[in-house]
Coordinates of C-alpha atoms in Angstrom, one line a residue:
X337 CA -14.3 -11.3 -25.4
X338 CA -16.1 -8.6 -23.5
X339 CA -14.7 -5.1 -24.0
X340 CA -12.6 -3.6 -21.2
X341 CA -14.2 -0.4 -20.1
X342 CA -12.2 2.6 -19.0
X343 CA -10.5 1.8 -15.8
X344 CA -12.1 -1.6 -15.5
X345 CA -8.6 -2.9 -15.0
X346 CA -8.7 -1.4 -11.5
X347 CA -10.7 -4.3 -10.1
X348 CA -9.0 -7.1 -11.9
X349 CA -5.3 -7.2 -11.4
X350 CA -2.7 -8.1 -8.8
X351 CA 0.4 -6.8 -9.4
X352 CA 4.9 -7.0 -7.6
X353 CA 28.2 -0.4 4.8
X354 CA 29.7 1.3 7.5
X355 CA 27.5 2.1 10.6
X356 CA 27.4 5.7 11.8
X357 CA 26.6 6.1 15.5
X358 CA 24.3 9.0 16.2
X359 CA 21.8 9.5 19.1
X360 CA 18.6 8.6 17.2
X361 CA 19.7 5.0 16.4
X362 CA 22.4 2.4 16.7
X363 CA 23.5 -0.7 14.9
X364 CA 23.5 -4.1 16.5
X365 CA 25.1 -7.4 15.4
X366 CA 23.3 -10.7 15.7
X367 CA 25.1 -14.0 16.3
X368 CA 24.6 -14.7 12.6
X369 CA 26.5 -11.6 11.5
X370 CA 23.3 -9.7 10.5
X371 CA 23.4 -5.9 10.9
X372 CA 20.4 -4.3 12.6
X373 CA 19.4 -0.7 13.2
X374 CA 17.2 0.8 15.9
X375 CA 15.3 4.1 15.8
X376 CA 12.6 5.9 17.7
X377 CA 9.0 6.5 16.6
X378 CA 6.2 8.4 18.4
X379 CA 5.0 5.1 19.8
X380 CA 8.2 3.4 20.8
X381 CA 11.6 2.1 19.5
X382 CA 11.8 -0.3 16.5
X383 CA 14.5 -2.5 15.0
X384 CA 15.1 -2.8 11.3
X385 CA 17.9 -4.3 9.2
X386 CA 20.6 -2.7 7.1
X387 CA 21.1 -4.3 3.7
X388 CA 23.7 -3.1 1.2
X389 CA 23.7 0.5 2.3
X390 CA 19.9 0.8 3.0
X391 CA 18.1 0.6 6.3
X392 CA 14.8 -1.3 5.9
X393 CA 12.0 -1.2 8.4
X394 CA 9.1 -3.6 7.7
X395 CA 5.6 -4.0 9.2
X396 CA 5.5 -0.9 11.3
X397 CA 2.0 -0.4 12.7
X398 CA 0.5 3.0 11.8
X399 CA -3.1 2.3 12.9
X400 CA -4.7 0.0 15.4
X401 CA -7.4 -2.6 15.3
X402 CA -9.9 -2.5 12.3
X403 CA -11.6 -5.9 13.0
X404 CA -14.5 -6.9 15.3
X405 CA -16.3 -3.8 16.6
X406 CA -13.9 -1.6 14.5
X407 CA -14.9 -3.2 11.2
X408 CA -15.9 -0.5 8.7
X409 CA -14.8 2.2 11.2
X410 CA -11.8 4.4 12.0
X411 CA -8.9 2.4 13.5
X412 CA -8.6 1.9 17.2
X413 CA -5.8 4.1 18.7
X414 CA -2.4 2.5 18.9
X415 CA -0.9 2.1 22.3
X416 CA 2.8 2.9 23.0
X417 CA 5.0 -0.1 23.6
X418 CA 8.1 -0.6 25.8
X419 CA 11.3 -2.1 24.7
X420 CA 12.2 -2.5 21.1
X421 CA 9.7 -3.8 18.6
X422 CA 11.0 -5.8 15.6
X423 CA 10.4 -4.3 12.2
X424 CA 12.1 -7.1 10.3
X425 CA 9.1 -8.8 8.5
X426 CA 6.3 -7.4 6.3
X427 CA 3.0 -6.9 8.0
X428 CA -0.2 -8.7 6.9
X429 CA -1.8 -7.4 3.7
X430 CA -5.6 -6.6 3.6
X431 CA -8.0 -9.5 3.2
X432 CA -7.6 -11.1 -0.3
X433 CA -6.5 -14.4 -1.7
X434 CA -3.1 -15.5 -0.2
X435 CA -0.1 -13.7 -1.7
X436 CA 3.1 -15.5 -2.5
X437 CA 6.1 -14.9 -0.2
X438 CA 4.0 -12.6 2.0
X439 CA 2.2 -13.0 5.4
X440 CA -1.3 -14.4 5.5
X441 CA -3.8 -11.6 4.7
X442 CA -5.6 -10.2 7.7
X443 CA -8.4 -7.8 8.5
X444 CA -6.0 -6.0 10.8
X445 CA -3.6 -4.8 8.1
X446 CA -2.4 -1.3 8.9
X447 CA 1.3 -1.6 8.5
X448 CA 3.9 0.3 6.5
X449 CA 7.5 -0.2 5.3
X450 CA 10.3 2.3 5.1
X451 CA 13.5 2.2 3.0
X452 CA 16.1 4.8 3.8
X453 CA 19.9 5.4 3.1
X454 CA 20.4 6.3 6.8
X455 CA 18.5 7.5 9.9
X456 CA 20.5 10.7 10.1
X457 CA 18.2 13.7 9.9
X458 CA 19.4 14.6 6.5
X459 CA 15.9 15.7 5.3
X460 CA 15.8 13.6 2.1
X461 CA 12.7 13.8 -0.2
X462 CA 10.1 11.2 0.8
X463 CA 8.4 9.1 -1.8
X464 CA 5.1 7.6 -0.5
X465 CA 3.7 4.9 -2.8
X466 CA 0.2 3.4 -3.0
X467 CA 0.2 -0.1 -4.5
X468 CA -1.9 -1.2 -7.5
X469 CA -4.5 -3.9 -7.7
X470 CA -7.6 -1.7 -8.1
X471 CA -9.2 -1.3 -4.7
X472 CA -9.5 -5.0 -4.0
X473 CA -6.0 -6.6 -4.0
X474 CA -2.3 -5.7 -3.6
X475 CA 0.2 -5.0 -0.9
X476 CA 3.0 -2.7 0.1
X477 CA 5.4 -5.7 0.0
X478 CA 5.2 -6.6 -3.7
X479 CA 8.7 -7.5 -4.9
X480 CA 8.7 -5.3 -8.1
X481 CA 8.1 -2.2 -6.0
X482 CA 10.9 -2.8 -3.5
X483 CA 12.2 0.6 -2.5
X484 CA 15.8 -0.3 -1.8
X485 CA 17.3 0.8 -5.2
X486 CA 15.5 4.1 -5.2
X487 CA 16.8 4.8 -1.7
X488 CA 20.3 3.5 -2.4
X489 CA 20.9 5.0 -5.9
X490 CA 19.0 8.3 -5.6
X491 CA 19.2 9.3 -1.9
X492 CA 15.5 9.3 -1.1
X493 CA 13.2 7.7 1.5
X494 CA 10.5 5.4 0.3
X495 CA 7.4 4.5 2.2
X496 CA 4.6 2.0 1.3
X497 CA 1.5 1.0 3.2
X498 CA -0.9 -1.8 3.5
X499 CA -4.5 -0.5 3.9
X500 CA -8.0 -1.8 3.8
X501 CA -9.3 -3.0 0.5
X502 CA -12.5 -4.2 -1.2
X503 CA -15.7 -4.6 0.8
X504 CA -13.9 -4.1 4.2
X505 CA -12.4 -0.8 3.0
X506 CA -15.1 0.7 0.9
X507 CA -18.6 -0.5 2.0
X508 CA -21.0 2.4 2.2
X509 CA -22.7 2.4 5.6
X510 CA -23.0 6.1 6.3
X511 CA -26.8 6.1 5.9
X512 CA -27.3 3.0 8.1
X513 CA -24.6 3.3 10.8
X514 CA -24.8 6.9 11.8
X515 CA -21.9 8.9 13.1
X516 CA -19.7 6.0 14.2
X517 CA -19.6 4.8 10.6
X518 CA -19.2 8.2 8.9
X519 CA -16.8 7.9 6.0
X520 CA -17.2 4.1 5.9
X521 CA -17.1 4.0 2.1
X522 CA -13.7 5.7 2.1
X523 CA -11.9 3.8 4.9
X524 CA -9.3 2.4 2.5
X525 CA -8.1 5.9 1.4
X526 CA -8.5 7.3 4.9
X527 CA -6.1 4.5 6.0
X528 CA -3.6 5.9 3.5
X529 CA -4.1 9.4 4.8
X530 CA -3.4 8.0 8.3
X531 CA -0.1 6.6 6.9
X532 CA 0.8 10.0 5.5
X533 CA 0.1 11.5 9.0
X534 CA 2.5 8.9 10.5
X535 CA 5.1 9.9 8.0
X536 CA 4.7 13.6 8.9
X537 CA 5.2 12.8 12.6
X538 CA 8.0 10.2 12.3
X539 CA 9.9 10.4 9.0
X540 CA 12.5 12.8 10.3
X541 CA 13.9 10.0 12.4
X542 CA 14.3 8.0 9.2
X543 CA 16.3 10.7 7.4
X544 CA 13.3 12.1 5.6
X545 CA 11.9 15.6 5.2
X546 CA 8.3 15.7 6.5
X547 CA 7.8 18.9 4.5
X548 CA 8.8 17.4 1.2
X549 CA 6.6 14.4 0.5
X550 CA 5.6 13.1 -2.9
X551 CA 2.6 10.7 -3.2
X552 CA 2.6 8.4 -6.2
X553 CA 0.9 5.2 -7.4
X554 CA 0.3 2.9 -10.4
X555 CA -3.0 1.5 -11.6
X556 CA -5.3 1.3 -8.6
X557 CA -2.6 3.2 -6.8
X558 CA -2.9 5.9 -9.3
X559 CA -6.7 6.1 -8.6
X560 CA -5.9 6.2 -4.9
X561 CA -3.4 9.0 -5.5
X562 CA -6.1 10.9 -7.5
X563 CA -8.4 10.7 -4.5
X564 CA -5.7 11.7 -2.0
X565 CA -5.0 14.7 -4.2
X566 CA -8.6 15.9 -3.6
X567 CA -8.9 14.9 0.1
X568 CA -8.8 17.5 2.9
X569 CA -7.6 14.8 5.4
X570 CA -4.5 14.1 3.3
X571 CA -3.8 17.6 2.1
X572 CA -1.4 18.8 5.0
X573 CA 0.9 15.8 4.5
X574 CA 2.2 15.9 0.9
X575 CA 3.6 18.5 -1.5
X576 CA 3.4 16.8 -5.0
X577 CA 1.9 13.8 -6.7
X578 CA 2.2 11.3 -9.6
X579 CA -0.7 9.4 -11.1
X580 CA 0.5 6.5 -13.2
X581 CA -1.7 4.3 -15.4
X582 CA -4.7 4.9 -13.2
X583 CA -6.3 8.2 -13.8
X584 CA -9.1 8.6 -11.2
X585 CA -11.1 11.4 -12.8
X586 CA -14.4 10.4 -11.2
X587 CA -15.4 8.1 -8.3
X588 CA -18.8 6.6 -7.3
X589 CA -21.8 8.6 -6.2
X590 CA -23.5 8.0 -2.8
X591 CA -26.6 6.9 -4.5
X592 CA -24.9 4.1 -6.5
X593 CA -22.8 3.1 -3.4
X594 CA -26.0 2.8 -1.4
X595 CA -27.5 0.5 -4.0
X596 CA -24.4 -1.7 -3.9
X597 CA -24.8 -2.0 -0.1
X598 CA -28.4 -2.9 -0.5
X599 CA -27.4 -5.6 -3.1
X600 CA -24.9 -7.0 -0.6
X601 CA -27.4 -7.1 2.3
X602 CA -29.9 -8.9 0.0
X603 CA -27.3 -11.5 -1.0
X604 CA -26.5 -12.1 2.7
X605 CA -30.2 -12.2 3.7
X606 CA -29.6 -9.4 6.2
X607 CA -32.3 -6.7 6.6
X608 CA -31.5 -3.0 6.7
X609 CA -32.5 -2.9 10.4
X610 CA -30.1 -5.7 11.2
X611 CA -27.2 -4.5 9.2
X612 CA -24.9 -4.8 12.2
X613 CA -24.9 -8.6 11.5
X614 CA -22.2 -7.6 8.9
X615 CA -19.8 -7.3 11.9
X616 CA -20.3 -11.0 12.6
X617 CA -19.8 -12.4 9.0
X618 CA -16.4 -14.2 8.7
X619 CA -13.9 -12.4 6.5
X620 CA -13.8 -15.5 4.2
X621 CA -17.5 -15.2 3.6
X622 CA -17.3 -11.5 2.9
X623 CA -14.4 -12.1 0.4
X624 CA -16.5 -14.7 -1.3
X625 CA -19.5 -12.4 -1.5
X626 CA -17.3 -9.6 -2.8
X627 CA -16.4 -11.9 -5.7
X628 CA -20.0 -12.7 -6.4
X629 CA -21.1 -9.1 -6.8
X630 CA -20.8 -7.4 -10.2
X631 CA -17.1 -7.2 -10.7
X632 CA -16.9 -3.6 -11.9
X633 CA -14.7 -0.8 -10.5
X634 CA -16.3 2.2 -8.8
X635 CA -16.2 5.0 -11.2
X636 CA -18.5 7.1 -13.3
X637 CA -18.1 7.4 -17.0
X638 CA -19.3 10.0 -19.4
X639 CA -22.1 8.7 -21.6
X640 CA -20.8 9.5 -25.1
X641 CA -22.0 12.7 -26.8
X642 CA -24.6 13.5 -24.2
X643 CA -22.0 14.2 -21.6
X644 CA -24.1 12.8 -18.8
X645 CA -22.8 10.8 -15.9
X646 CA -23.7 7.1 -15.6
X647 CA -23.0 5.1 -12.5
X648 CA -22.5 1.3 -12.5
X649 CA -23.4 -1.0 -9.6
X650 CA -20.9 -3.3 -8.0
X651 CA -17.3 -3.1 -7.1
X652 CA -15.9 -1.3 -4.1
X653 CA -13.9 1.9 -4.0
X654 CA -14.0 5.5 -2.9
X655 CA -17.3 7.4 -3.0
X656 CA -17.8 11.2 -3.4
X657 CA -19.5 11.7 0.0
X658 CA -19.0 15.5 0.3
X659 CA -16.8 15.2 3.3
X660 CA -13.9 12.7 3.0
X661 CA -14.0 13.1 -0.7
X662 CA -15.8 16.4 -1.3
X663 CA -15.9 16.2 -5.1
X664 CA -14.8 13.9 -7.9
X665 CA -11.0 14.1 -8.0
X666 CA -10.9 15.7 -11.4
X667 CA -14.4 16.5 -12.4
X668 CA -15.5 19.1 -13.2
X669 CA -12.0 20.4 -12.7
X670 CA -8.7 19.8 -10.9
X671 CA -9.2 20.0 -7.0
X672 CA -8.7 23.5 -5.6
X673 CA -7.2 22.0 -2.5
X674 CA -4.1 20.9 -4.4
X675 CA -3.9 23.9 -6.8
X676 CA -0.3 24.6 -5.7
X677 CA 1.0 21.0 -5.8
X678 CA 2.9 19.9 -8.9
X679 CA 1.6 16.8 -10.6
X680 CA 2.9 14.1 -12.9
X681 CA 0.4 12.0 -14.9
X682 CA 0.7 9.5 -17.8
X683 CA 0.4 6.0 -19.0
X684 CA 2.1 3.1 -20.8
X685 CA 1.9 3.0 -24.6
X686 CA 0.7 -0.6 -24.8
X687 CA -1.4 -1.0 -21.7
X688 CA -3.7 -3.6 -23.3
X689 CA -1.1 -6.3 -23.9
X690 CA -1.0 -6.9 -20.1
X691 CA -4.7 -7.8 -20.2
X692 CA -4.2 -10.0 -23.3
X693 CA -1.6 -11.9 -21.2
X694 CA -3.8 -12.0 -18.1
X695 CA -6.9 -13.1 -20.1
X696 CA -5.0 -15.5 -22.4
X697 CA -6.4 -13.5 -25.3
X698 CA -4.7 -14.7 -28.5
X699 CA -7.5 -14.1 -31.0
X700 CA -7.1 -10.3 -30.9
X701 CA -3.7 -10.8 -32.6
X702 CA -5.0 -12.8 -35.5
X703 CA -7.8 -10.5 -36.7
X704 CA -8.0 -8.4 -39.9
X705 CA -9.7 -5.1 -40.2
X706 CA -13.2 -6.7 -40.7
X707 CA -12.6 -8.5 -37.5
X708 CA -11.5 -5.3 -35.8
X709 CA -14.8 -3.6 -36.9
X710 CA -16.8 -6.5 -35.3
X711 CA -14.7 -6.5 -32.1
X712 CA -15.2 -2.8 -31.5
X713 CA -18.8 -2.4 -32.5
X714 CA -20.2 -3.6 -29.1
X715 CA -18.4 -0.7 -27.4
X716 CA -18.5 2.1 -30.0
X717 CA -21.6 1.3 -32.0
X718 CA -22.2 3.8 -34.8
X719 CA -18.9 5.5 -34.0
X720 CA -16.8 2.4 -34.7
X721 CA -15.9 3.3 -38.3
X722 CA -14.9 6.8 -37.2
X723 CA -12.6 5.4 -34.5
X724 CA -10.9 3.0 -36.9
X725 CA -10.5 5.5 -39.7
X726 CA -8.8 8.0 -37.3
X727 CA -6.3 5.4 -36.3
X728 CA -5.6 4.2 -39.8
X729 CA -5.0 7.8 -40.9
X730 CA -2.6 8.5 -38.0
X731 CA -0.7 5.2 -38.5
X732 CA -1.1 4.0 -42.1
X733 CA 1.2 1.0 -41.7
X734 CA -0.4 -0.3 -38.5
X735 CA -2.0 -3.7 -38.5
X736 CA -5.5 -4.4 -37.1
X737 CA -4.0 -5.8 -33.9
X738 CA -1.7 -2.7 -33.6
X739 CA -4.8 -0.5 -33.8
X740 CA -6.8 -2.6 -31.4
X741 CA -3.9 -2.4 -28.8
X742 CA -3.6 1.4 -29.4
X743 CA -7.3 2.0 -29.0
X744 CA -7.7 -0.2 -26.0
X745 CA -4.6 1.3 -24.3
X746 CA -5.5 5.0 -24.7
X747 CA -9.2 4.5 -23.7
X748 CA -8.2 2.6 -20.5
X749 CA -5.5 5.0 -19.3
X750 CA -4.6 7.7 -21.7
X751 CA -7.8 9.7 -22.1
X752 CA -8.2 10.1 -18.4
X753 CA -4.5 11.1 -18.0
X754 CA -4.9 13.7 -20.7
X755 CA -8.1 15.0 -19.1
X756 CA -6.3 15.4 -15.8
X757 CA -3.4 17.2 -17.5
X758 CA -5.7 19.6 -19.3
X759 CA -7.8 20.4 -16.2
X760 CA -4.7 20.9 -14.0
X761 CA -3.3 23.3 -16.7
X762 CA -6.5 25.3 -16.8
X763 CA -6.3 25.7 -13.0
X764 CA -3.3 28.1 -13.5
X765 CA -1.6 26.8 -10.4
X766 CA 1.4 24.4 -10.0
X767 CA 2.6 22.8 -13.2
X768 CA 1.6 19.4 -14.5
X769 CA 3.8 17.1 -16.6
X770 CA 2.4 14.6 -19.0
X771 CA 4.3 11.4 -20.0
X772 CA 4.1 8.2 -22.0
X773 CA 6.2 5.2 -20.9
X774 CA 7.4 3.7 -24.2
X775 CA 10.3 1.3 -23.7
X776 CA 9.5 -1.8 -25.8
X777 CA 9.8 -5.3 -24.4
X778 CA 10.5 -8.0 -26.9
X779 CA 8.7 -10.7 -24.9
X780 CA 5.8 -12.2 -26.8
X781 CA 2.3 -12.5 -25.5
X782 CA 2.0 -16.3 -24.9
X783 CA 0.4 -18.1 -27.8
X784 CA 1.2 -15.3 -30.2
X785 CA 4.1 -13.7 -32.1
X786 CA 3.0 -10.3 -30.9
X787 CA 5.5 -8.5 -28.6
X788 CA 4.3 -7.2 -25.2
X789 CA 5.7 -3.7 -26.0
X790 CA 5.0 -1.5 -23.0
X791 CA 2.2 -3.3 -21.1
X792 CA 0.3 -2.2 -18.1
X793 CA 2.4 -2.6 -14.8
X794 CA 5.7 -2.9 -16.6
X795 CA 6.6 0.6 -15.4
X796 CA 6.6 -0.5 -11.7
X797 CA 10.0 -2.2 -11.8
X798 CA 11.4 0.5 -14.0
X799 CA 10.5 3.5 -11.9
X800 CA 11.7 1.7 -8.7
X801 CA 15.1 1.2 -10.5
X802 CA 14.7 -2.5 -10.1
X803 CA 15.8 -3.1 -13.7
X804 CA 19.5 -3.0 -13.1
X805 CA 22.4 -5.4 -13.7
X806 CA 23.3 -7.7 -10.8
X807 CA 25.7 -6.0 -8.4
X808 CA 27.9 -9.2 -8.3
X809 CA 28.6 -9.0 -12.0
X810 CA 26.7 -12.2 -12.9
X811 CA 24.6 -12.4 -16.0
X812 CA 21.3 -10.5 -15.7
X813 CA 18.1 -12.5 -15.4
X814 CA 15.2 -11.9 -17.8
X815 CA 12.8 -9.3 -16.6
X816 CA 9.2 -10.5 -16.0
X817 CA 7.7 -8.1 -18.5
X818 CA 10.8 -6.0 -19.5
X819 CA 12.6 -8.8 -21.5
X820 CA 16.3 -9.3 -21.9
X821 CA 17.7 -6.3 -23.8
X822 CA 20.3 -4.3 -21.8
X823 CA 18.7 -1.0 -22.9
X824 CA 16.1 -1.6 -20.2
X825 CA 18.7 -0.7 -17.6
X826 CA 19.1 2.7 -19.2
X827 CA 15.3 3.2 -19.4
X828 CA 14.9 2.2 -15.8
X829 CA 17.6 4.7 -14.7
X830 CA 15.9 7.5 -16.7
X831 CA 12.5 6.8 -15.2
X832 CA 13.8 6.5 -11.6
X833 CA 15.9 9.7 -11.9
X834 CA 13.0 11.7 -13.4
X835 CA 10.7 10.6 -10.5
X836 CA 13.3 11.2 -7.7
X837 CA 14.2 14.6 -9.1
X838 CA 10.5 15.5 -9.2
X839 CA 10.3 14.3 -5.6
X840 CA 13.2 16.5 -4.6
X841 CA 12.4 19.7 -6.6
X842 CA 8.9 19.5 -8.0
X843 CA 10.3 19.5 -11.6
X844 CA 11.2 16.2 -13.3
X845 CA 14.7 16.1 -14.8
X846 CA 17.5 13.6 -15.5
X847 CA 21.0 13.4 -17.0
X848 CA 20.9 12.7 -20.8
X849 CA 17.2 13.4 -20.9
X850 CA 15.8 16.5 -22.7
X851 CA 14.3 19.3 -20.6
X852 CA 10.7 18.4 -19.8
X853 CA 8.4 21.3 -20.2
X854 CA 5.2 21.6 -18.2
X855 CA 2.1 20.7 -20.1
X856 CA 0.3 23.6 -21.8
X857 CA -2.7 23.9 -24.1
X858 CA -0.7 25.3 -27.0
X859 CA 2.2 22.9 -27.6
X860 CA 0.7 20.0 -25.4
X861 CA 4.2 18.6 -24.7
X862 CA 4.5 14.9 -23.6
X863 CA 7.7 13.2 -22.4
X864 CA 8.2 9.7 -24.0
X865 CA 10.2 7.8 -21.4
X866 CA 12.5 5.0 -22.8
X867 CA 16.2 4.3 -23.1
X868 CA 16.2 7.4 -25.4
X869 CA 13.7 9.9 -24.0
X870 CA 12.1 12.6 -26.2
X871 CA 9.6 15.4 -25.8
X872 CA 6.8 15.1 -28.4
X873 CA 4.4 18.0 -28.9
X874 CA 0.7 17.4 -29.5
X875 CA 1.1 13.7 -29.7
X876 CA -1.9 11.7 -30.8
X877 CA -3.5 14.9 -32.2
X878 CA -5.5 13.1 -34.9
X879 CA -6.7 10.4 -32.5
X880 CA -7.6 12.9 -29.8
X881 CA -9.5 15.1 -32.1
X882 CA -11.6 12.1 -33.0
X883 CA -12.2 11.1 -29.3
X884 CA -13.3 14.6 -28.6
X885 CA -15.7 14.6 -31.5
X886 CA -17.5 11.5 -30.2
X887 CA -17.6 12.8 -26.6
X888 CA -15.0 10.5 -25.0
X889 CA -12.6 13.3 -24.0

């Protein structure tokens, strides 16, 4: 099995009352007994549905046409509408393979969804989530990230967007297309910034505070959040952020992005002078071509002890263009533009077990230490023994598979998260809080006797408080990753309360959870989130000293 490079996961996964009458909205009853709610937006009136104490508005357009002559460009302006527009069904996700229980993907995909306890001008904190799936797949309608329980149980407003992905959202044409195509390689994150602007202009009508907005995201959504944290166009519209299992320290250079564009044109047999033929290529053909290109996420990685930067061709995602994304999000330091914005950052303890499940990797859980040496050598070369010895010293009772999972997990998500926490701390601005999610699922990786533990993406349903007992008192169903143990409900409540309190105040806190100190370079505190939460100082000290010694941190 080929090694999974740091953040390579970003391109490979697809992840999941009584009505009050006030002037801004009113409830309606359908002939079937459904309860609807209407509210105003800057473009016209919309109708959503009220479900168990939460108003839900789906498929609200926040940007216009991005197909045809608008492909690879800023969206066309949206026209105001008359009458009442239904916001009862999710909008189309970006072009990708069809998604179960969602609309057919479409090039025109700029829609957002809102969950709110009430449209009552209460000025609740707003939690604006960017979905995972790298920069190539995903949607704001995935079931595991349903915002209803966060809104219902913690009195917040939740917003999620669909936005352009892959080749259509991140193809670098700035040097070919001129002013009309400026920022083309960053259209996907510019779409998200446009969604944030919509929130600023409209969220008060949904009971949210436009001046108290938290951006957050997991996996690819964490990398998107990293970019937003460094983007001037997004800066006026949020106050705090959380980067979860997707530390976007560095993005792609213009030079490497231009080479990827040249590679695409060659594959399509289109000359540079005729690049506008890209506007005529059917989306299905573009999607097929995207899959043919080297399937590597756009990022730059430090080249071991030499500390140089190395770009890797292929993949589609944000580029450091000096304008939309002026610098790498967290290299050489934390972005000055967000110096005063509090930050959460962290990862799951057993990230790799997700990829074992996804890749049907069973061999990694049968190997001994000789096998571990052979498995790691292609990635770590002469440093392999140093890496293994550090982990055996730190965890003397760990098996070879245990150590493989630990190494793979921290190099995917942990080292970048710690790098971000350290750089944010050195900035001497707003605080940063470092976490590990550690609740252990007893579910086994198929074909093995090895438990999933805390795999990549398991945190989604936990932080959205979607790990709760059924409200009707029936027996709980097994969680997809989280397993059957009832302790998962406690862990989910802790996670959700920590995040919603951070959204409200800028400092994470929860009942029955120890005080969470901001990260500092002396004690290096980390919150381990589970059914029993604890603060651990200088966690992974032996392992991190080794990673620093070989130039990986």
